[in-house]
């Protein structure tokens, strides 16, 4: 049976060139990068070369890159590390985050509120999922009591791209630290941290054809930060633990390739995505696009299907060889509607029919045609 993988927002396959880098280094570079001897130096050279590559791609300095175990850890480290340090320095205790953040940010700020006494303000979004700059400016006030602002670059469930550079500029003018969860944006949107005006930015390699279990946190030099992992002093004391050098080298290769191909791939994916969106809205009634029409990731098409349960559609699609998602791994299976769909004003009834197709490097027009052939029948069956 035809197999069509359209869940690249959940994860991507490791691409061949990246796998080769990883395998070679796993086999050959076994030293501890902190060791004095030759094997250690070999690992340390590779580690620092990878750091330089990644820093270059982000327009950052190598010393501003902290390697982590992935997007979740980067988000946790940024939120906890910056907010706790800034409160200790200045007394600022308000956290400002968008209502549609990934749970790695959202549950972390909720914990900061419930266990550590921070105040939490959620920034609302409009029907397209966009944060308003006026709301950010109003919530910031003079900024003196704000410990951290965190707004994601692109949303995983609905694909909406937020105005990060503009929010960054507002925060910078008030000296308020600004973090962005760029995990969905990695390899798809420009990551220049100067242009984006961010103090911290999270990435996870497995969203851009790198391995799982590795990511990075960009942390601007001079930003307040308390390490969340202490011990051996690695990563300039900001994240202890022996670095996983082969995975880090693989991440550098993956982002390098993604950046080289980004413009061409964006055009190609946008065309396929628009074809899917147009044809689906046409061929199935009671379907609505979720998220922004224009300001959205080029590979991302998300919908709600009225009167059809997501789970039923996903199982039927899987039987037809198509891998899709309802949009949030955490929400699938549970009966709780997604906090993102709630925030854009959808009723629980509509939100129950969420369907996300996220395209990737291997996606072809034939794949989209296949989805368009089977989906109308599936929707009819699940509805009845
Ligand atoms: C996938 C994802 C994460 C979590 O990243 P992991 O590397 O899987 O821990 C965080 N934020 C967003 C927006 C994501 O899409």
Short mmCIF file of C-alpha atoms and ligand atoms in Angstrom, two decimals:
data_model
loop_
_atom_site.label_atom_id
_atom_site.label_comp_id
_atom_site.label_asym_id
_atom_site.label_seq_id
_atom_site.Cartn_x
_atom_site.Cartn_y
_atom_site.Cartn_z
CA UNK A 1 0.00 0.00 0.00
CA UNK A 2 1.06 3.56 -0.69
CA UNK A 3 2.64 5.16 2.41
CA UNK A 4 2.33 8.91 2.74
CA UNK A 5 4.00 10.61 5.71
CA UNK A 6 2.41 13.99 6.38
CA UNK A 7 3.36 14.51 10.02
CA UNK A 8 6.63 16.43 9.71
CA UNK A 9 5.54 18.86 12.43
CA UNK A 10 5.67 15.93 14.87
CA UNK A 11 9.03 14.72 13.66
CA UNK A 12 11.06 14.19 10.49
CA UNK A 13 13.14 11.26 9.30
CA UNK A 14 16.92 11.68 9.66
CA UNK A 15 18.23 12.49 6.20
CA UNK A 16 20.93 10.32 4.66
CA UNK A 17 23.77 12.89 4.77
CA UNK A 18 23.02 13.53 8.45
CA UNK A 19 22.89 9.83 9.30
CA UNK A 20 26.30 9.39 7.67
CA UNK A 21 27.84 12.17 9.78
CA UNK A 22 26.30 10.74 12.93
CA UNK A 23 27.38 7.16 12.25
CA UNK A 24 30.92 8.15 11.35
CA UNK A 25 31.33 10.17 14.52
CA UNK A 26 29.72 7.52 16.72
CA UNK A 27 32.23 5.04 15.35
CA UNK A 28 35.31 7.24 15.43
CA UNK A 29 34.93 10.07 17.94
CA UNK A 30 34.47 8.51 21.36
CA UNK A 31 36.54 10.81 23.56
CA UNK A 32 35.09 13.05 26.25
CA UNK A 33 35.41 16.61 24.93
CA UNK A 34 36.55 17.73 28.40
CA UNK A 35 39.52 15.32 28.44
CA UNK A 36 43.09 16.50 27.92
CA UNK A 37 44.27 13.59 25.75
CA UNK A 38 44.17 13.15 22.02
CA UNK A 39 40.78 11.35 21.91
CA UNK A 40 39.26 14.11 24.03
CA UNK A 41 40.75 16.84 21.90
CA UNK A 42 39.38 15.18 18.79
CA UNK A 43 35.88 15.26 20.31
CA UNK A 44 36.32 18.81 21.50
CA UNK A 45 37.43 20.01 18.05
CA UNK A 46 34.35 18.44 16.49
CA UNK A 47 32.10 19.88 19.21
CA UNK A 48 33.45 23.39 18.75
CA UNK A 49 33.33 23.15 14.97
CA UNK A 50 29.66 22.18 15.20
CA UNK A 51 29.04 25.08 17.57
CA UNK A 52 30.68 27.49 15.13
CA UNK A 53 28.59 26.18 12.24
CA UNK A 54 25.36 26.53 14.19
CA UNK A 55 26.29 29.95 15.57
CA UNK A 56 27.04 31.10 12.01
CA UNK A 57 23.63 29.92 10.81
CA UNK A 58 21.96 31.89 13.62
CA UNK A 59 24.19 34.95 13.22
CA UNK A 60 25.25 34.39 16.82
CA UNK A 61 28.58 33.91 18.54
CA UNK A 62 29.73 30.37 19.34
CA UNK A 63 29.74 31.16 23.08
CA UNK A 64 26.02 31.94 22.86
CA UNK A 65 25.06 28.38 21.82
CA UNK A 66 24.15 25.90 24.57
CA UNK A 67 23.59 22.29 23.55
CA UNK A 68 20.61 20.52 25.10
CA UNK A 69 18.61 17.31 24.77
CA UNK A 70 16.00 18.95 22.52
CA UNK A 71 13.29 21.57 22.16
CA UNK A 72 11.61 20.77 25.47
CA UNK A 73 14.79 21.15 27.47
CA UNK A 74 15.72 24.36 25.65
CA UNK A 75 12.29 25.84 26.44
CA UNK A 76 12.51 24.76 30.08
CA UNK A 77 16.05 26.07 30.47
CA UNK A 78 15.18 29.43 28.90
CA UNK A 79 11.99 30.03 30.88
CA UNK A 80 13.26 28.86 34.26
CA UNK A 81 16.84 30.00 33.81
CA UNK A 82 16.06 33.54 32.68
CA UNK A 83 13.02 34.22 34.86
CA UNK A 84 14.62 33.02 38.09
CA UNK A 85 17.84 34.93 37.45
CA UNK A 86 16.07 38.14 36.49
CA UNK A 87 13.75 38.02 39.50
CA UNK A 88 16.76 37.53 41.77
CA UNK A 89 18.51 40.53 40.18
CA UNK A 90 15.64 42.97 39.82
CA UNK A 91 12.59 41.65 41.65
CA UNK A 92 10.64 41.42 38.36
CA UNK A 93 8.14 38.57 38.75
CA UNK A 94 5.69 38.69 35.83
CA UNK A 95 5.80 36.18 32.99
CA UNK A 96 4.20 37.15 29.67
CA UNK A 97 3.57 34.30 27.22
CA UNK A 98 1.17 33.73 24.38
CA UNK A 99 -1.89 31.57 25.02
CA UNK A 100 -0.87 29.19 22.21
CA UNK A 101 2.63 28.23 23.37
CA UNK A 102 3.76 24.63 23.21
CA UNK A 103 3.26 22.81 26.52
CA UNK A 104 7.03 22.83 27.06
CA UNK A 105 6.67 26.58 27.69
CA UNK A 106 3.09 26.72 28.95
CA UNK A 107 3.33 24.06 31.64
CA UNK A 108 6.67 25.48 32.71
CA UNK A 109 5.31 28.99 33.28
CA UNK A 110 2.29 27.52 35.06
CA UNK A 111 4.64 25.68 37.37
CA UNK A 112 6.62 28.89 37.93
CA UNK A 113 3.36 30.53 38.96
CA UNK A 114 2.04 27.71 41.15
CA UNK A 115 5.28 26.69 42.88
CA UNK A 116 7.57 29.70 42.68
CA UNK A 117 5.17 32.62 43.08
CA UNK A 118 5.51 34.25 39.66
CA UNK A 119 2.57 36.12 38.14
CA UNK A 120 1.48 34.82 34.75
CA UNK A 121 -0.20 36.84 32.01
CA UNK A 122 -1.32 35.01 28.88
CA UNK A 123 -1.32 37.09 25.71
CA UNK A 124 -4.49 36.42 23.69
CA UNK A 125 -4.43 35.69 19.97
CA UNK A 126 -6.87 36.58 17.19
CA UNK A 127 -8.83 34.09 15.06
CA UNK A 128 -5.74 33.43 12.94
CA UNK A 129 -3.63 32.77 16.03
CA UNK A 130 -1.68 36.03 15.84
CA UNK A 131 -0.45 37.88 18.91
CA UNK A 132 -1.18 41.61 18.73
CA UNK A 133 1.69 44.07 19.22
CA UNK A 134 -0.67 46.45 21.00
CA UNK A 135 -1.48 43.71 23.51
CA UNK A 136 2.22 43.03 24.04
CA UNK A 137 2.98 46.73 24.53
CA UNK A 138 0.08 47.12 26.96
CA UNK A 139 1.05 44.01 28.93
CA UNK A 140 4.68 45.12 29.11
CA UNK A 141 3.91 48.55 30.55
CA UNK A 142 7.26 50.04 31.53
CA UNK A 143 8.62 46.48 31.63
CA UNK A 144 10.21 46.83 35.04
CA UNK A 145 8.17 44.07 36.70
CA UNK A 146 8.40 41.66 33.73
CA UNK A 147 10.85 38.79 34.23
CA UNK A 148 10.44 37.23 30.78
CA UNK A 149 8.39 37.40 27.59
CA UNK A 150 8.08 34.19 25.57
CA UNK A 151 6.25 33.97 22.24
CA UNK A 152 6.74 31.11 19.81
CA UNK A 153 8.06 31.78 16.29
CA UNK A 154 5.62 29.43 14.56
CA UNK A 155 2.82 27.39 16.08
CA UNK A 156 2.93 23.61 15.81
CA UNK A 157 -0.84 23.05 15.68
CA UNK A 158 -2.01 25.79 13.32
CA UNK A 159 1.18 26.89 11.54
CA UNK A 160 0.78 30.61 12.31
CA UNK A 161 3.99 32.68 12.23
CA UNK A 162 4.22 35.31 14.96
CA UNK A 163 5.77 38.81 14.55
CA UNK A 164 8.89 37.93 16.51
CA UNK A 165 11.15 40.78 15.38
CA UNK A 166 8.49 43.37 16.28
CA UNK A 167 7.88 41.83 19.71
CA UNK A 168 11.65 41.59 20.16
CA UNK A 169 12.03 45.26 19.39
CA UNK A 170 9.38 46.21 21.98
CA UNK A 171 11.06 44.06 24.63
CA UNK A 172 14.52 45.37 23.82
CA UNK A 173 13.44 48.98 24.13
CA UNK A 174 12.41 48.19 27.73
CA UNK A 175 15.31 45.84 28.53
CA UNK A 176 12.98 42.88 29.08
CA UNK A 177 14.39 39.43 28.18
CA UNK A 178 12.61 37.82 25.23
CA UNK A 179 12.61 34.11 24.40
CA UNK A 180 11.14 32.46 21.33
CA UNK A 181 10.37 28.78 20.87
CA UNK A 182 11.60 28.38 17.27
CA UNK A 183 11.34 24.60 17.20
CA UNK A 184 8.80 24.57 14.35
CA UNK A 185 10.67 27.32 12.52
CA UNK A 186 14.02 25.52 12.39
CA UNK A 187 15.05 25.01 8.76
CA UNK A 188 11.87 26.75 7.54
CA UNK A 189 12.15 30.40 8.58
CA UNK A 190 15.12 32.79 8.91
CA UNK A 191 16.88 32.24 12.25
CA UNK A 192 19.03 35.38 12.37
CA UNK A 193 18.90 36.23 16.08
CA UNK A 194 19.98 39.83 15.45
CA UNK A 195 17.17 40.45 12.97
CA UNK A 196 14.71 38.68 15.28
CA UNK A 197 15.92 40.73 18.27
CA UNK A 198 15.64 37.79 20.65
CA UNK A 199 17.63 37.07 23.79
CA UNK A 200 16.96 33.35 23.71
CA UNK A 201 15.80 30.92 21.02
CA UNK A 202 15.04 27.18 21.22
CA UNK A 203 15.62 24.60 18.50
CA UNK A 204 15.23 20.82 18.33
CA UNK A 205 17.10 18.87 15.65
CA UNK A 206 14.47 16.23 14.93
CA UNK A 207 12.13 18.81 13.43
CA UNK A 208 14.65 19.56 10.64
CA UNK A 209 15.79 16.05 9.60
CA UNK A 210 18.30 15.71 12.43
CA UNK A 211 18.28 13.13 15.22
CA UNK A 212 15.95 13.09 18.21
CA UNK A 213 17.30 13.91 21.64
CA UNK A 214 19.44 16.90 20.71
CA UNK A 215 18.73 20.61 20.45
CA UNK A 216 20.15 23.98 21.31
CA UNK A 217 19.39 27.11 23.20
CA UNK A 218 20.72 30.35 21.82
CA UNK A 219 21.34 32.63 24.82
CA UNK A 220 22.47 36.17 24.16
CA UNK A 221 25.69 37.05 25.87
CA UNK A 222 24.86 39.00 29.04
CA UNK A 223 21.27 37.70 29.34
CA UNK A 224 20.32 36.77 32.90
CA UNK A 225 20.49 32.98 33.31
CA UNK A 226 20.63 30.41 36.06
CA UNK A 227 21.68 26.99 34.82
CA UNK A 228 19.06 24.29 35.27
CA UNK A 229 21.57 21.47 35.01
CA UNK A 230 24.57 21.71 37.30
CA UNK A 231 27.61 19.53 37.75
CA UNK A 232 30.58 19.28 35.46
CA UNK A 233 30.77 22.83 34.18
CA UNK A 234 30.25 21.96 30.52
CA UNK A 235 28.77 24.50 28.12
CA UNK A 236 30.53 27.28 30.06
CA UNK A 237 28.73 26.24 33.19
CA UNK A 238 25.29 26.75 31.68
CA UNK A 239 24.38 23.11 31.07
CA UNK A 240 26.34 20.41 32.81
CA UNK A 241 26.73 16.92 31.40
CA UNK A 242 29.05 15.34 28.83
CA UNK A 243 28.01 16.55 25.41
CA UNK A 244 26.67 14.03 22.89
CA UNK A 245 29.14 15.00 20.19
CA UNK A 246 27.87 12.76 17.33
CA UNK A 247 24.30 14.02 17.75
CA UNK A 248 25.49 17.62 17.94
CA UNK A 249 27.58 17.23 14.77
CA UNK A 250 24.55 15.69 13.08
CA UNK A 251 22.36 18.62 14.15
CA UNK A 252 24.88 21.07 12.68
CA UNK A 253 24.89 19.15 9.38
CA UNK A 254 21.08 19.00 9.34
CA UNK A 255 20.62 22.73 9.88
CA UNK A 256 23.35 23.57 7.38
CA UNK A 257 21.60 21.52 4.67
CA UNK A 258 18.16 22.84 5.60
CA UNK A 259 19.41 26.43 5.35
CA UNK A 260 21.03 25.79 1.95
CA UNK A 261 17.77 24.42 0.59
CA UNK A 262 15.38 26.63 2.51
CA UNK A 263 14.29 29.08 -0.18
CA UNK A 264 13.73 26.51 -2.92
CA UNK A 265 12.05 24.10 -0.56
CA UNK A 266 9.79 26.82 0.79
CA UNK A 267 8.51 27.65 -2.71
CA UNK A 268 7.92 24.01 -3.53
CA UNK A 269 6.13 23.24 -0.27
CA UNK A 270 4.01 26.37 -0.40
CA UNK A 271 2.70 25.34 -3.83
CA UNK A 272 1.84 21.84 -2.60
CA UNK A 273 0.31 23.20 0.61
CA UNK A 274 -1.87 25.69 -1.24
CA UNK A 275 -3.01 22.96 -3.59
CA UNK A 276 -3.98 20.79 -0.62
CA UNK A 277 -5.77 23.60 1.20
CA UNK A 278 -7.65 24.78 -1.89
CA UNK A 279 -8.74 21.34 -2.99
CA UNK A 280 -9.73 20.17 0.48
CA UNK A 281 -11.88 23.21 1.21
CA UNK A 282 -13.49 22.61 -2.18
CA UNK A 283 -14.08 18.87 -1.96
CA UNK A 284 -15.31 18.45 1.63
CA UNK A 285 -18.06 20.66 3.03
CA UNK A 286 -17.96 21.79 6.64
CA UNK A 287 -14.16 22.10 6.58
CA UNK A 288 -12.36 25.19 7.84
CA UNK A 289 -8.69 26.14 7.67
CA UNK A 290 -7.24 26.84 11.12
CA UNK A 291 -4.46 29.36 11.63
CA UNK A 292 -3.38 32.16 9.34
CA UNK A 293 -3.92 31.98 5.59
CA UNK A 294 -0.82 34.04 4.68
CA UNK A 295 1.42 34.15 7.74
CA UNK A 296 1.82 30.39 8.02
CA UNK A 297 4.55 27.80 7.67
CA UNK A 298 4.99 26.74 4.03
CA UNK A 299 4.62 23.04 4.89
CA UNK A 300 1.64 23.33 7.21
CA UNK A 301 -2.05 22.74 6.46
CA UNK A 302 -4.44 22.42 9.40
CA UNK A 303 -8.20 22.18 9.47
CA UNK A 304 -11.23 21.43 11.55
CA UNK A 305 -13.83 19.12 10.07
CA UNK A 306 -17.29 19.74 11.45
CA UNK A 307 -19.04 16.71 12.93
CA UNK A 308 -16.09 14.33 12.51
CA UNK A 309 -13.95 13.13 15.44
CA UNK A 310 -10.22 13.56 14.85
CA UNK A 311 -9.37 10.13 16.17
CA UNK A 312 -11.71 8.37 13.75
CA UNK A 313 -10.30 10.27 10.79
CA UNK A 314 -6.69 9.62 11.85
CA UNK A 315 -7.27 5.90 12.25
CA UNK A 316 -8.98 5.67 8.86
CA UNK A 317 -6.19 7.70 7.24
CA UNK A 318 -3.61 5.42 8.84
CA UNK A 319 -5.40 2.37 7.43
CA UNK A 320 -5.10 4.03 4.03
CA UNK A 321 -1.35 4.48 4.61
CA UNK A 322 -1.49 8.19 5.43
CA UNK A 323 0.21 9.55 8.57
CA UNK A 324 -1.46 12.75 9.78
CA UNK A 325 -2.21 14.27 13.18
CA UNK A 326 -4.79 16.25 15.08
CA UNK A 327 -2.06 18.79 15.76
CA UNK A 328 -0.92 18.12 19.28
CA UNK A 329 0.50 14.80 20.36
CA UNK A 330 -0.47 15.60 23.92
CA UNK A 331 -4.13 16.22 23.08
CA UNK A 332 -4.65 13.19 20.85
CA UNK A 333 -6.58 10.47 22.60
CA UNK A 334 -7.64 12.86 25.35
CA UNK A 335 -11.06 14.42 25.25
CA UNK A 336 -9.84 17.84 26.29
CA UNK A 337 -9.95 20.31 23.38
CA UNK A 338 -6.64 21.79 22.33
CA UNK A 339 -5.70 25.00 24.18
CA UNK A 340 -4.60 26.44 20.83
CA UNK A 341 -7.93 25.88 19.08
CA UNK A 342 -9.71 27.22 22.15
CA UNK A 343 -7.53 30.35 22.08
CA UNK A 344 -8.43 31.08 18.43
CA UNK A 345 -12.09 30.95 19.40
CA UNK A 346 -13.20 27.55 18.09
CA UNK A 347 -15.98 25.72 19.92
CA UNK A 348 -15.09 22.39 21.55
CA UNK A 349 -17.41 20.76 19.00
CA UNK A 350 -15.37 22.08 16.05
CA UNK A 351 -12.03 21.59 17.82
CA UNK A 352 -12.81 17.88 18.18
CA UNK A 353 -12.41 17.53 14.42
CA UNK A 354 -8.86 18.91 14.12
CA UNK A 355 -6.74 17.53 11.30
CA UNK A 356 -3.16 18.55 10.49
CA UNK A 357 -1.11 17.67 7.45
CA UNK A 358 2.52 18.79 7.63
CA UNK A 359 4.52 18.29 4.44
CA UNK A 360 8.21 17.57 4.02
CA UNK A 361 11.17 16.99 1.72
CA UNK A 362 9.77 13.78 0.25
CA UNK A 363 6.21 15.01 -0.25
CA UNK A 364 5.03 15.02 -3.86
CA UNK A 365 1.93 16.23 -5.68
CA UNK A 366 0.97 12.56 -6.04
CA UNK A 367 0.92 12.25 -2.24
CA UNK A 368 -1.47 15.19 -2.00
CA UNK A 369 -3.63 13.73 -4.76
CA UNK A 370 -3.84 10.47 -2.84
CA UNK A 371 -5.02 12.30 0.31
CA UNK A 372 -7.59 14.16 -1.75
CA UNK A 373 -8.83 10.87 -3.19
CA UNK A 374 -9.39 9.12 0.13
CA UNK A 375 -10.29 11.90 2.56
CA UNK A 376 -13.81 12.85 1.37
CA UNK A 377 -14.90 9.22 1.74
CA UNK A 378 -13.30 8.96 5.20
CA UNK A 379 -15.01 12.14 6.42
CA UNK A 380 -18.37 10.84 5.20
CA UNK A 381 -17.84 7.53 7.01
CA UNK A 382 -16.64 9.10 10.29
CA UNK A 383 -19.53 11.55 10.28
CA UNK A 384 -22.19 8.87 9.93
C1 LIG B 1 8.35 19.62 18.93
C2 LIG B 1 8.21 20.91 19.64
C3 LIG B 1 8.77 21.11 20.92
C4 LIG B 1 9.45 20.00 21.67
O1 LIG B 1 10.68 19.66 21.10
P1 LIG B 1 11.37 18.24 21.42
O2 LIG B 1 12.69 18.33 20.73
O3 LIG B 1 10.47 17.20 20.85
O4 LIG B 1 11.51 18.15 22.90
C5 LIG B 1 8.67 22.36 21.49
N1 LIG B 1 8.04 23.36 20.86
C6 LIG B 1 7.49 23.22 19.64
C7 LIG B 1 6.83 24.37 18.99
C8 LIG B 1 7.55 21.99 19.00
O5 LIG B 1 6.99 21.85 17.80
#
